[in-house]
Coordinates of C-alpha atoms in Angstrom, one line a residue:
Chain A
X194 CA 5.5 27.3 18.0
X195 CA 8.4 28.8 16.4
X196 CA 10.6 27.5 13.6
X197 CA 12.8 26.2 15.5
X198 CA 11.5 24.1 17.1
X199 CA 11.5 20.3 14.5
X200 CA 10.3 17.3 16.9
X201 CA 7.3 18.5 19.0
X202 CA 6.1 15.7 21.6
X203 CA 2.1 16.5 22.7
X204 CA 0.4 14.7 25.9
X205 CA 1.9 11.4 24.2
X206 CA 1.3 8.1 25.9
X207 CA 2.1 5.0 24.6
X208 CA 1.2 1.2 26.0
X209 CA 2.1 -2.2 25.3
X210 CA -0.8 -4.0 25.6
X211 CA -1.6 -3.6 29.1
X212 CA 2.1 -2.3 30.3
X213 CA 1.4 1.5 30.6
X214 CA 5.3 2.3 28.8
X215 CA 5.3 6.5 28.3
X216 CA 3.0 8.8 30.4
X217 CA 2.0 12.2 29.2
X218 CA 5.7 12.7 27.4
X219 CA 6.3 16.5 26.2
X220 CA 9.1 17.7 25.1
X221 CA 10.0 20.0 22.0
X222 CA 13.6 19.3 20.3
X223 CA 15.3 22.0 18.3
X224 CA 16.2 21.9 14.8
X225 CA 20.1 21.3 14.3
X226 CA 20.6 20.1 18.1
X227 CA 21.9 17.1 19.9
X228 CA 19.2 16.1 22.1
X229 CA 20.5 13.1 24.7
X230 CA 17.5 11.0 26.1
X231 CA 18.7 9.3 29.5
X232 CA 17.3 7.3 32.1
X233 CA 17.6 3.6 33.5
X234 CA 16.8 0.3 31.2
X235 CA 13.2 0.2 30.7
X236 CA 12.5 3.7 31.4
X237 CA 10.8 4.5 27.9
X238 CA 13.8 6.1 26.2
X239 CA 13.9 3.7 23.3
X240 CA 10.4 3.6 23.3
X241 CA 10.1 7.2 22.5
X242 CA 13.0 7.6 19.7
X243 CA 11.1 4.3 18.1
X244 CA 7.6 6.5 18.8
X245 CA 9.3 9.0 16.6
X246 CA 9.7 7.5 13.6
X247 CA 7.0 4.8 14.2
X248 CA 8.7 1.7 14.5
X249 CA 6.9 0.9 17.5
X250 CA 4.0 -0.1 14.9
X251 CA 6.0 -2.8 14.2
X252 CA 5.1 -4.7 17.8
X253 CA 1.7 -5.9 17.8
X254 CA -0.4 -4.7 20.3
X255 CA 0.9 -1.2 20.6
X256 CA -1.3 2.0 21.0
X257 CA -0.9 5.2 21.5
X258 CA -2.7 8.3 22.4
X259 CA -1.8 12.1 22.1
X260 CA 0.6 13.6 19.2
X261 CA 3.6 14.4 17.9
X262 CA 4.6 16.4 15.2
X263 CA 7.1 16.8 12.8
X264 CA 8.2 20.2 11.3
X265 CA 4.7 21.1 12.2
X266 CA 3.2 17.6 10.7
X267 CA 1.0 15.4 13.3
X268 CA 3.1 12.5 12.3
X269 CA -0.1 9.7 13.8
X270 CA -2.4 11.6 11.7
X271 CA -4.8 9.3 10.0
X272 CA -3.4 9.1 6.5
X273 CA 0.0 10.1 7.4
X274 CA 2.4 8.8 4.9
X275 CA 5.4 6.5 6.9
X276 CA 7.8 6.2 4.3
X277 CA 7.8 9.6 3.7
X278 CA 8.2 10.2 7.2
X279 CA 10.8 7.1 7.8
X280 CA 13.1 9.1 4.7
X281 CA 12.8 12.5 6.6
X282 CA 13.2 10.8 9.8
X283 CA 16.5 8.0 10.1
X284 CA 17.6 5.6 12.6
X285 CA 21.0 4.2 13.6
X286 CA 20.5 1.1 15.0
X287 CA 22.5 -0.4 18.8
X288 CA 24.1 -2.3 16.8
X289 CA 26.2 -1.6 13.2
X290 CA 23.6 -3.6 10.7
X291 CA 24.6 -2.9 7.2
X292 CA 23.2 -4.9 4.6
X293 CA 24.8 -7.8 3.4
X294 CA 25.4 -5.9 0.5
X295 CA 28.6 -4.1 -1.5
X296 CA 29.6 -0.5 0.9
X297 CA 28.3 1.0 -2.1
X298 CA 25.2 -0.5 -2.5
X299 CA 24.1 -0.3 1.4
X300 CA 24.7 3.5 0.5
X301 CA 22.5 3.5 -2.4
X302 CA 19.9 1.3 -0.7
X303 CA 17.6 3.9 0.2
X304 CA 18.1 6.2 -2.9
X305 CA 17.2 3.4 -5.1
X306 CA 14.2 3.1 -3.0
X307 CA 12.9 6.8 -3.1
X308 CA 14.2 8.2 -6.4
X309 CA 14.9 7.3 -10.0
X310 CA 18.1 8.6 -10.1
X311 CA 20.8 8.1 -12.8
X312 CA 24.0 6.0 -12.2
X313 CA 26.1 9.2 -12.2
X314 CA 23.5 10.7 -9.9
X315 CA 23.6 7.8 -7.6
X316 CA 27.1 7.9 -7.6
X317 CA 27.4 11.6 -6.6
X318 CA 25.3 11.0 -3.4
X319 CA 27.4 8.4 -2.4
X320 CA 30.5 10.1 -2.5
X321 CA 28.9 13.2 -0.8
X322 CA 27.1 10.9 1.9
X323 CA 30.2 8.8 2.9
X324 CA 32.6 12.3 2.9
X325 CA 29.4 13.4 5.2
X326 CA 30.8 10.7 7.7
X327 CA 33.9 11.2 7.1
X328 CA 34.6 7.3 5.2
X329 CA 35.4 8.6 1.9
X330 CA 39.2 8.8 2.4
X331 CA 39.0 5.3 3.8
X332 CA 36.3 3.2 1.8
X333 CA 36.5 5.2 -1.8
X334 CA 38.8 2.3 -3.5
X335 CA 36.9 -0.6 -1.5
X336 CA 33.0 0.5 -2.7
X337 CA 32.4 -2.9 -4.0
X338 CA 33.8 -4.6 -1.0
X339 CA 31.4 -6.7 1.2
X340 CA 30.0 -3.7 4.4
X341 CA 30.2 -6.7 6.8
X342 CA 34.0 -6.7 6.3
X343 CA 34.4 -3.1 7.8
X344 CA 35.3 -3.0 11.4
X345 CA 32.0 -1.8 13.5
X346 CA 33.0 1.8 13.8
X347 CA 33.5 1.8 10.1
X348 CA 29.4 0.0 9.5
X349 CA 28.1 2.6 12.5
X350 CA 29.4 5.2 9.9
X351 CA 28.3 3.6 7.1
X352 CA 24.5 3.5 8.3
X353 CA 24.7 6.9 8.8
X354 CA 25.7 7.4 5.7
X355 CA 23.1 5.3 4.3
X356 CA 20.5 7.8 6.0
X357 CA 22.3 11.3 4.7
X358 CA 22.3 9.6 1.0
X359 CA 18.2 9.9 1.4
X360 CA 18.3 13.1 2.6
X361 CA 16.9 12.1 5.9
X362 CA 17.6 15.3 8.2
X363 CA 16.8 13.6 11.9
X364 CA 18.9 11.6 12.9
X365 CA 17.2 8.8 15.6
X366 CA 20.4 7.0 17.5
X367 CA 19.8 4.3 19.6
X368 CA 22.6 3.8 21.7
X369 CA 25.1 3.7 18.8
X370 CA 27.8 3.4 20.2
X371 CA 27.0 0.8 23.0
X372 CA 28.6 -2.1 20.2
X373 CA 31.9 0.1 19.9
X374 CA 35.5 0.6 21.6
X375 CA 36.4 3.6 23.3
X376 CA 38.0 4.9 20.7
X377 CA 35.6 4.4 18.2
X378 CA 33.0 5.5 20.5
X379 CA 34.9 8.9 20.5
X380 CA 35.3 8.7 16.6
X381 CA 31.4 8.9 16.4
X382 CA 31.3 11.3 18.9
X383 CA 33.0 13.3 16.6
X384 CA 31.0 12.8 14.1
X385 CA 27.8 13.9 15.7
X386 CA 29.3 17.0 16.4
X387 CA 30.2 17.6 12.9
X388 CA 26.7 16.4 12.0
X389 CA 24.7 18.8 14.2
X390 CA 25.7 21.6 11.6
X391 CA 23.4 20.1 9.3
X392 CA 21.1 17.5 10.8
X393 CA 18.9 16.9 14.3
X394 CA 20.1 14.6 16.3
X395 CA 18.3 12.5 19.0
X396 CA 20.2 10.2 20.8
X397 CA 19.8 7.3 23.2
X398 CA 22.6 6.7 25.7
X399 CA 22.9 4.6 28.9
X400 CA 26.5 6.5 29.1
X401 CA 26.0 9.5 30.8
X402 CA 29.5 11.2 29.7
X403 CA 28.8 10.6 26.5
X404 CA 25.1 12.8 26.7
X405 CA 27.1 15.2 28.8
X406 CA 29.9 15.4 25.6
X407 CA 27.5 15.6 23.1
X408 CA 24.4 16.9 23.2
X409 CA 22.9 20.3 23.8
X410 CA 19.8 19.2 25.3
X411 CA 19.2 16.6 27.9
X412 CA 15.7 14.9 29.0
X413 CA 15.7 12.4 31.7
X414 CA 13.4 9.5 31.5
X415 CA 12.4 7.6 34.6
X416 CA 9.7 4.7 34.8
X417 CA 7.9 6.2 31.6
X418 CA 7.6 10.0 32.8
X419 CA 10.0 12.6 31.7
X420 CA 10.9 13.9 35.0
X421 CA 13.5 16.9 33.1
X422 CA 14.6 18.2 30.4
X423 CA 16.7 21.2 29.5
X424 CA 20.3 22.5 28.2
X425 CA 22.8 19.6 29.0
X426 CA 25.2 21.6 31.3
X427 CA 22.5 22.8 33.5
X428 CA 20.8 19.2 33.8
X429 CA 24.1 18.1 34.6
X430 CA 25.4 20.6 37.0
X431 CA 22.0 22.3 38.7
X432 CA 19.3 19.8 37.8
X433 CA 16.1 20.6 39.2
X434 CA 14.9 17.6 40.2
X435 CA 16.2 15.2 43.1
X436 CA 15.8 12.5 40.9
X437 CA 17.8 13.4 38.2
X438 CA 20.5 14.6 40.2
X439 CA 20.5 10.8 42.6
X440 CA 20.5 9.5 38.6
X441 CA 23.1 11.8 37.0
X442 CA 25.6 11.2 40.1
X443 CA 25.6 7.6 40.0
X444 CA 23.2 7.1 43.5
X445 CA 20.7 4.3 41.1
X446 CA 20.4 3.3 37.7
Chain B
X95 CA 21.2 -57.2 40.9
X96 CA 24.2 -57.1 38.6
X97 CA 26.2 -53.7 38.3
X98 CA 27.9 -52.7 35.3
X99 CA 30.8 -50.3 35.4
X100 CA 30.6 -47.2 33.6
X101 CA 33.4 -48.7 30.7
X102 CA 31.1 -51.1 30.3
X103 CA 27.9 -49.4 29.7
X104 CA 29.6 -46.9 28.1
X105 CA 31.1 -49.8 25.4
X106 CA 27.7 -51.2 25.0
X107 CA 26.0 -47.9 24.3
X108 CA 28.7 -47.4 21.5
X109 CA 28.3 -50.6 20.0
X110 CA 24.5 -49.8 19.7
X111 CA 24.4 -46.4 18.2
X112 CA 27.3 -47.6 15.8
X113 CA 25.8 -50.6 14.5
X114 CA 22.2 -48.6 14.0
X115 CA 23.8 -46.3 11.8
X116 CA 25.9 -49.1 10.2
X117 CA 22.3 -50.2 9.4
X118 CA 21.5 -47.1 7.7
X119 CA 24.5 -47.4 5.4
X120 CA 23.9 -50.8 4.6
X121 CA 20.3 -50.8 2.4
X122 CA 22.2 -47.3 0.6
X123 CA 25.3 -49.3 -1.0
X124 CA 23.7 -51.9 -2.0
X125 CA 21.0 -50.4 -3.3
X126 CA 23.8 -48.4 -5.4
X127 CA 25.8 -51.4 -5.7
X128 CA 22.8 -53.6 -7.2
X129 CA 22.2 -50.9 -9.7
X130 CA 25.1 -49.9 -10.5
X131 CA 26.2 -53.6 -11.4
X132 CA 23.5 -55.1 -13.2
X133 CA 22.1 -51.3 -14.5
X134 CA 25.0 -50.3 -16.0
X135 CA 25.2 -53.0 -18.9
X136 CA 22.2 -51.6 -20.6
X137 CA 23.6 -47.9 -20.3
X138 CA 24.0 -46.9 -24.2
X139 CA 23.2 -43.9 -26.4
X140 CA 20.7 -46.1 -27.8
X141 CA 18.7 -47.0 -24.3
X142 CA 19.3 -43.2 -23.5
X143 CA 18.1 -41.8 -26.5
X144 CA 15.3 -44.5 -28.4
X145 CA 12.0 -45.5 -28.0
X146 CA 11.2 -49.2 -26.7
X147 CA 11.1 -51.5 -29.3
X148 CA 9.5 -55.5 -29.1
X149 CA 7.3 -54.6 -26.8
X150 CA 9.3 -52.5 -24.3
X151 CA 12.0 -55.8 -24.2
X152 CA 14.5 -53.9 -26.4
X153 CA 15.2 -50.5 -27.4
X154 CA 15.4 -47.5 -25.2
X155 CA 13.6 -45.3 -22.6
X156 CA 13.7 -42.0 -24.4
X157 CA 9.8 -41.2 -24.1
X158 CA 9.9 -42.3 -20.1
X159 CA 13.6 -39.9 -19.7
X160 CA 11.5 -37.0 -21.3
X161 CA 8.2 -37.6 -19.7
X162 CA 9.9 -37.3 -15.9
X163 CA 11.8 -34.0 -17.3
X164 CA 8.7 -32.4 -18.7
X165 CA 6.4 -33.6 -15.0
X166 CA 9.3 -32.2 -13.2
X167 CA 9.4 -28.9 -15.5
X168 CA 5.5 -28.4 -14.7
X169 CA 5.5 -29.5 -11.5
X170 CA 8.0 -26.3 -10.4
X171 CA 5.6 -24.0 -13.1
X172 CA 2.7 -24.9 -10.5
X173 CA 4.3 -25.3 -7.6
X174 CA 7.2 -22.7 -7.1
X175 CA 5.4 -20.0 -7.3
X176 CA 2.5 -20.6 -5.4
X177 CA 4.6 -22.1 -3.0
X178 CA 7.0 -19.3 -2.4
X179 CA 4.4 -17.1 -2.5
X180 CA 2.6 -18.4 0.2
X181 CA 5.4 -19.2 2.3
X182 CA 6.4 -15.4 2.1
X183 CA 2.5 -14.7 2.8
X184 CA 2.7 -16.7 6.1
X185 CA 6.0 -15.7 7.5
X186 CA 6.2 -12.3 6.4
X187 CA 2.5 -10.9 6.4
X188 CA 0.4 -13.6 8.3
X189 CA -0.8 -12.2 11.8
X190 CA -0.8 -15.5 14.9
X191 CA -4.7 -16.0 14.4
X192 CA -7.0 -18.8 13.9
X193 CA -6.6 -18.7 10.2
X194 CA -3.1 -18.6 10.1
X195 CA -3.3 -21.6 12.7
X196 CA -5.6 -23.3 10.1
X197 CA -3.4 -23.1 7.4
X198 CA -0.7 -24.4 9.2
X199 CA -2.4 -27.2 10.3
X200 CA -3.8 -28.0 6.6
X201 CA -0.1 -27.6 5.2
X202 CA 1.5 -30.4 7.8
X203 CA -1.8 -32.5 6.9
X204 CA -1.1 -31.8 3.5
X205 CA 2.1 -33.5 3.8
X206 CA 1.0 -36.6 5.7
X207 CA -1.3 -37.5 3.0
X208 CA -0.3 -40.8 1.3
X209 CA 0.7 -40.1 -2.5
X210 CA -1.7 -43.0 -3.7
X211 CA -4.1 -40.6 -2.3
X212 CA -3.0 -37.4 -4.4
X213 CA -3.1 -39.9 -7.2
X214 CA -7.2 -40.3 -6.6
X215 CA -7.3 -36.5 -6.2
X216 CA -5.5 -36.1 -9.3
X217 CA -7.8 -38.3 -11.5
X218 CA -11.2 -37.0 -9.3
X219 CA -10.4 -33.3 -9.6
X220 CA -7.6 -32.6 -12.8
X221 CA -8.8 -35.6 -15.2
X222 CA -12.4 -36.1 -14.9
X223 CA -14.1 -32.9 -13.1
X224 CA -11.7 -30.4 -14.7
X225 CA -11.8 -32.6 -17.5
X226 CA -7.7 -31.9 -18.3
X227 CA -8.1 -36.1 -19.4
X228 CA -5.2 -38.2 -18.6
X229 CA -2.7 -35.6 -19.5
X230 CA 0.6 -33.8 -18.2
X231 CA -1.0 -31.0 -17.3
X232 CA -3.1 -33.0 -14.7
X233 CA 0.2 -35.2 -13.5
X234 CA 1.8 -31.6 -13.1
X235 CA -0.9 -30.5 -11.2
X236 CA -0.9 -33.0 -8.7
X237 CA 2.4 -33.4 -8.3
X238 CA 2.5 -29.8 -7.6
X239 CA 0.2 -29.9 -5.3
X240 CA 2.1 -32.9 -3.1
X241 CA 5.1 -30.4 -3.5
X242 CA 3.6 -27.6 -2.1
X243 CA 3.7 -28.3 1.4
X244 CA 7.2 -29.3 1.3
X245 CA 8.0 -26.1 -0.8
X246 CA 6.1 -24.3 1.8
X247 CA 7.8 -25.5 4.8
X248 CA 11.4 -25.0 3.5
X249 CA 10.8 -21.8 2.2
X250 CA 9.4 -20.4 5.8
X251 CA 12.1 -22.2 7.0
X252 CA 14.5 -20.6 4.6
X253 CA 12.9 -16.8 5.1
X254 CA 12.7 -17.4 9.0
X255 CA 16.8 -17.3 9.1
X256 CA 17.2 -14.0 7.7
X257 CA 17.8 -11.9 10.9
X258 CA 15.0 -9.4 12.0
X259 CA 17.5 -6.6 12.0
X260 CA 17.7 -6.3 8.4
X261 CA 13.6 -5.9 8.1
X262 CA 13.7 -3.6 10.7
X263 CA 16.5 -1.3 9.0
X264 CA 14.7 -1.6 5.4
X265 CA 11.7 -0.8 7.6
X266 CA 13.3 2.3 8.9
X267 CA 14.9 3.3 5.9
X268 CA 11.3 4.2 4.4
X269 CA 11.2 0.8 2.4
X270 CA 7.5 -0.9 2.0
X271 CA 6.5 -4.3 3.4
X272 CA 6.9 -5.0 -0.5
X273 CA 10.3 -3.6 -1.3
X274 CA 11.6 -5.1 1.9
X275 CA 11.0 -8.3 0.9
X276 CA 11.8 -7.9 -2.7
X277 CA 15.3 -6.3 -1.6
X278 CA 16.3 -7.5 1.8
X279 CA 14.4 -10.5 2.8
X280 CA 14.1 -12.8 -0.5
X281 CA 17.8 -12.4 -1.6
X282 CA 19.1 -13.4 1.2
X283 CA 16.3 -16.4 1.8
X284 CA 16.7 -17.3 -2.2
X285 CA 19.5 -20.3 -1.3
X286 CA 17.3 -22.0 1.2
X287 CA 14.0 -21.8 -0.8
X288 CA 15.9 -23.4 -3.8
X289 CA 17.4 -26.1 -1.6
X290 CA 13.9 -26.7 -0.4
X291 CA 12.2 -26.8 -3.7
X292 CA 14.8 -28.9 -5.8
X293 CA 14.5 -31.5 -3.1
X294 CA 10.8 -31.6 -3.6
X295 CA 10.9 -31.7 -7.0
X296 CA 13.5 -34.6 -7.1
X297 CA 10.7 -36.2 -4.5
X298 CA 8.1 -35.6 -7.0
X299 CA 10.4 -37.0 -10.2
X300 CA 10.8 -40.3 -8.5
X301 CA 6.6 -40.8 -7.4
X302 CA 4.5 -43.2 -9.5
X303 CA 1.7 -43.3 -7.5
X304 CA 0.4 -39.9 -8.1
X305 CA 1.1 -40.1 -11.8
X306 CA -0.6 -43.4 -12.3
X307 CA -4.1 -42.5 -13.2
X308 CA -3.2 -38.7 -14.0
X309 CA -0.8 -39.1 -16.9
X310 CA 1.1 -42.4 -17.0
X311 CA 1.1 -43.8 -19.9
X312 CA 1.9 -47.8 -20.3
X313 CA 3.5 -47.4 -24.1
X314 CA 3.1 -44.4 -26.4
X315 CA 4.4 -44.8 -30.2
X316 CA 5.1 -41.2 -30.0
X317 CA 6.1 -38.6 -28.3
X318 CA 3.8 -35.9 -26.3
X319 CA 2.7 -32.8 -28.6
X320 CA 0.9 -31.2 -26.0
X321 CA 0.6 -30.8 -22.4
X322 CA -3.0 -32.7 -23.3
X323 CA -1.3 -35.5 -24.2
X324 CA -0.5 -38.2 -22.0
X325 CA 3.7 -39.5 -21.8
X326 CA 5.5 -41.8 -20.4
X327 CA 7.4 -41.7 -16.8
X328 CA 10.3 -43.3 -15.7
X329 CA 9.6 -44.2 -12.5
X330 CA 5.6 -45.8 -13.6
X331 CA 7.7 -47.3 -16.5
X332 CA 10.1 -49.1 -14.3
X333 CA 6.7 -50.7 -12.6
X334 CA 5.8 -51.8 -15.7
X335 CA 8.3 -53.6 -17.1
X336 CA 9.0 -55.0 -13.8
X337 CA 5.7 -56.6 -13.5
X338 CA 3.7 -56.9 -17.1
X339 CA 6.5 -57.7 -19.5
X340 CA 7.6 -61.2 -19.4
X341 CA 10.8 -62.9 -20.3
X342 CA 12.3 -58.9 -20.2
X343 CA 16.3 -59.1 -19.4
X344 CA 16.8 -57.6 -16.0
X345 CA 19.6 -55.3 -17.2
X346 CA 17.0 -53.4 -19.0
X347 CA 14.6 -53.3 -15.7
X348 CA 18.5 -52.2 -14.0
X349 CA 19.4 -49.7 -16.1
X350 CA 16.0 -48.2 -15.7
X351 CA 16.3 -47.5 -12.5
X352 CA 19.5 -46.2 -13.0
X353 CA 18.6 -43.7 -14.9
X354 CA 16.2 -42.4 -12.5
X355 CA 18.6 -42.6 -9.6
X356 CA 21.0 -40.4 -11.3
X357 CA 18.3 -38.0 -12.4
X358 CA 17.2 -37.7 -8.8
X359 CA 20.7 -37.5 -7.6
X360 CA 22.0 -35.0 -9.3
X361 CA 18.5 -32.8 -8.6
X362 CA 20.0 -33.3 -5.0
X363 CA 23.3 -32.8 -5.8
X364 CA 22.5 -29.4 -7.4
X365 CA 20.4 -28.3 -4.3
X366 CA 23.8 -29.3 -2.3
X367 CA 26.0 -27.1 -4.3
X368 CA 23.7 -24.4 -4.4
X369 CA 23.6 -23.9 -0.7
X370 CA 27.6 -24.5 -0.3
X371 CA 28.1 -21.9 -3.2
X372 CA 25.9 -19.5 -0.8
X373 CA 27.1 -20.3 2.1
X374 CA 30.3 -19.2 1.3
X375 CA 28.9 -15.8 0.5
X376 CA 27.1 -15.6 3.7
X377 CA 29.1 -12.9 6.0
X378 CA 26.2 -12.5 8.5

């Protein structure tokens, strides 16, 4: 395994009760990549990002064999830590869900959590977290304002924001832009470019320009088998497989 | 057969569900009215602020005002936090099994149980095994525990409306169980568990039958120095001098009551205005 490699997927298979929901899944992800998971509804893509953090322990009933690890760490390994892995590894959520909270608090949410950080210290990652999404301009004279008053590109940033402040540096999106316009869909396209530079980015996406715009690395998901992955412009230009081709060009899904 | 036209039946079924809540309205101002009118003549600092005098005929209700305050006071010390507690226990950490079922079951029995019935508890368990006597402490106790279920209930009601999106965030933000609830959940549940509980606890000011053999006392020269000690109640002293003092002038029987309708009211008045100042808060 090289260095490069961050999120490494082993022989992992995960079941809802009796509903069989990933089969065999691996797949490596590279460190500072965009990595779009595609694939119809209820083809296991959610299921996986969720594997990687382990939300999925959350649903009663869930089990899971095989492995996957994270910079090198078997992250199901008996007494693997999860909030030390849910700090390294964030997730934006399909829809904006700030806190009810001040934009400065939701920032400091997770900081206050992890660290014992003085005011001025707090302060300081804010202000480096929201220029990080590019907010600061916008939001530095309305920090105490209510987050649920920003428009939904404005909270999609902000829980971004929320994750750089703890120094998370994967990035799990699930469909983040599925609550937005077009234009603030592109505005957080952006962004994920810009954010590749320093994080890894996973991302879930039923719109298959948007994988093809931003990620490097594309894996196609199909009735809980990952029938492909590879770099983005081969996968969707010369894809290997029928499959994802009929998928990629529209013929199902 | 005889066929009414739609008007018709459509008149009549009008008339009917605005005459039954006419109904309701009725028995509430007059039972205002009634107490209001012939209450409000003994309303002095004197009745507010004295002990009875000439055997509970003149004077004031003092002991019986303070006695309901400190019952109330120790009925939320007990119940609150075991309450709130367990409400967050069952709706946060509980897993669907037969002993979470149990529980449930027990806390809607709890609540069915007639009052007199708490009061026999009271004097079985807190005065005579526990050997508390006849005291406050043992009137808190049982009050508390008649409270509990309705604590209970409008607390999980009250953590059940904060949406499963912000657990799942705190969740994935590395937060514990713990810290979720101490930072997400519970602020935003707070106004509904305090509506919940003030309206249990102005149920609990206005019950005599609980506090009857636990800590009611009939006349006490002095005040309570302890929570050993037994005191007076407003709402057991309003049975008393309605039924075992002769030749008492009914204004003072009135203004009794008075007394312990406002005190109640304005328990419930409070848990009004503390949801409507949250409510206004409330962006989600």
């Amino acid at each position: 395994m090289t260095n490069d490699i961050v999120i490494d997927v082993r022989d992992y298979n995960l079941y809802y009760g009796d509903f069989h929901a990933l089969l065999d899944v691996n797949l490596s992800i590279k460190k500072k990549s965009v990595t779009a998971i595609i694939g119809p509804s209820g083809c296991g893509k959610s299921t996986l990002l969720r594997g990687l953090n382990r939300m999925n322990d959350l649903i009663d009933q869930v089990r899971v064999t095989g492995e996957i690890f994270i910079e090198g760490k078997p992250i199901y390994a008996e007494k693997r830590d999860l909030v030390e892995l849910r700090k390294k590894v964030g997730m934006v959520f399909q829809r904006p869900n700030p806190f009810p909270l001040s934009v400065y608090e939701n920032v400091a949410f997770g900081l206050r959590l992890h660290s014992h950080l003085s005011k001025e210290e707090v302060a300081q990652k804010v202000e480096e977290s929201l220029k990080a999404v590019a907010l600061w301009k916008e939001l530095k004279d309305k920090l105490k304002a209510p987050a649920l008053r920003l428009s939904g590109e404005q909270q999609q940033r902000l829980c971004i924001a929320r994750l750089a402040a703890m120094s998370a540096d994967i990035f799990l999106m699930d469909e983040p832009c599925s609550a937005l316009d077009p234009v603030a869909t592109q505005h957080i396209e952006e962004l994920i470019r810009v954010l590749k530079e320093d994080y890894t980015i996973v991302i879930v996406t039923h719109n298959m320009a948007q994988a093809a715009r931003v990620s490097d690395e594309t894996a196609y998901f199909y009735l809980g088998k990952l029938i492909e992955m590879g770099p983005t412009d081969q996968i969707f230009t010369r894809p290997a497989r029928k499959e994802t081709e009929d998928y990629i060009t529209g013929r199902f899904g | 057969m005889i066929r009414i036209s739609a008007k018709w039946t459509e008149r009549i079924a009008f008339f009917f569900l605005l005459v039954s809540t006419l109904i309701i309205i009725i028995p509430v101002i007059l039972i205002t009215v009634m107490i209001i009118q012939k209450g409000l003549p003994a309303m002095n600092l004197e009745f507010l602020t004295e002990s009875p005098r000439l055997g509970m005929r003149a004077g004031g209700i003092f002991p019986a005002i303070l006695g309901t305050v400190y019952l109330v006071l120790g009925t939320m010390v007990f119940a609150l936090p075991i309450g709130i507690l367990a409400a967050i226990y069952l709706s946060e950490y509980a897993r669907d099994n037969w002993l979470t079922r149990a529980i449930d079951l027990a806390i809607v029995n709890l609540a069915g149980v007639p009052s007199v019935v708490y009061g026999l508890f009271g004097l079985g368990l807190f005065v005579i095994f526990l050997n508390f006597g006849t005291s406050i402490l043992a009137g808190s106790l049982t009050l508390a525990i008649m409270s509990l279920p309705v604590i209970i209930t409008a607390s999980r009601e009250a953590l059940g409306t904060v949406p499963q999106s912000f657990r799942e965030v705190s969740l994935a933000l590395g937060a514990t169980r713990w810290q979720t609830i101490r930072r997400v959940v519970l602020p935003n549940a707070l106004p509904g568990i305090m509506t919940g509980t003030v309206l249990a606890l102005s149920r609990a000011a206005g019950e005599t039958a609980p506090i009857l053999f636990t800590v009611a006392a009939f006349y006490l020269p002095k005040l309570p120095q302890s929570v050993f000690d037994q005191c007076m109640a407003l709402p057991y002293h309003l049975y008393v001098i309605a039924t075992q003092v002769p030749k008492i002038k009914p204004h003072v029987q009135y203004g009794t009551a008075l007394v312990l309708i406002v005190m109640v009211l304005v328990m419930n008045l409070s848990a009004i205005l503390i949801r409507a100042h949250f409510r206004k808060k409330k962006h989600w």
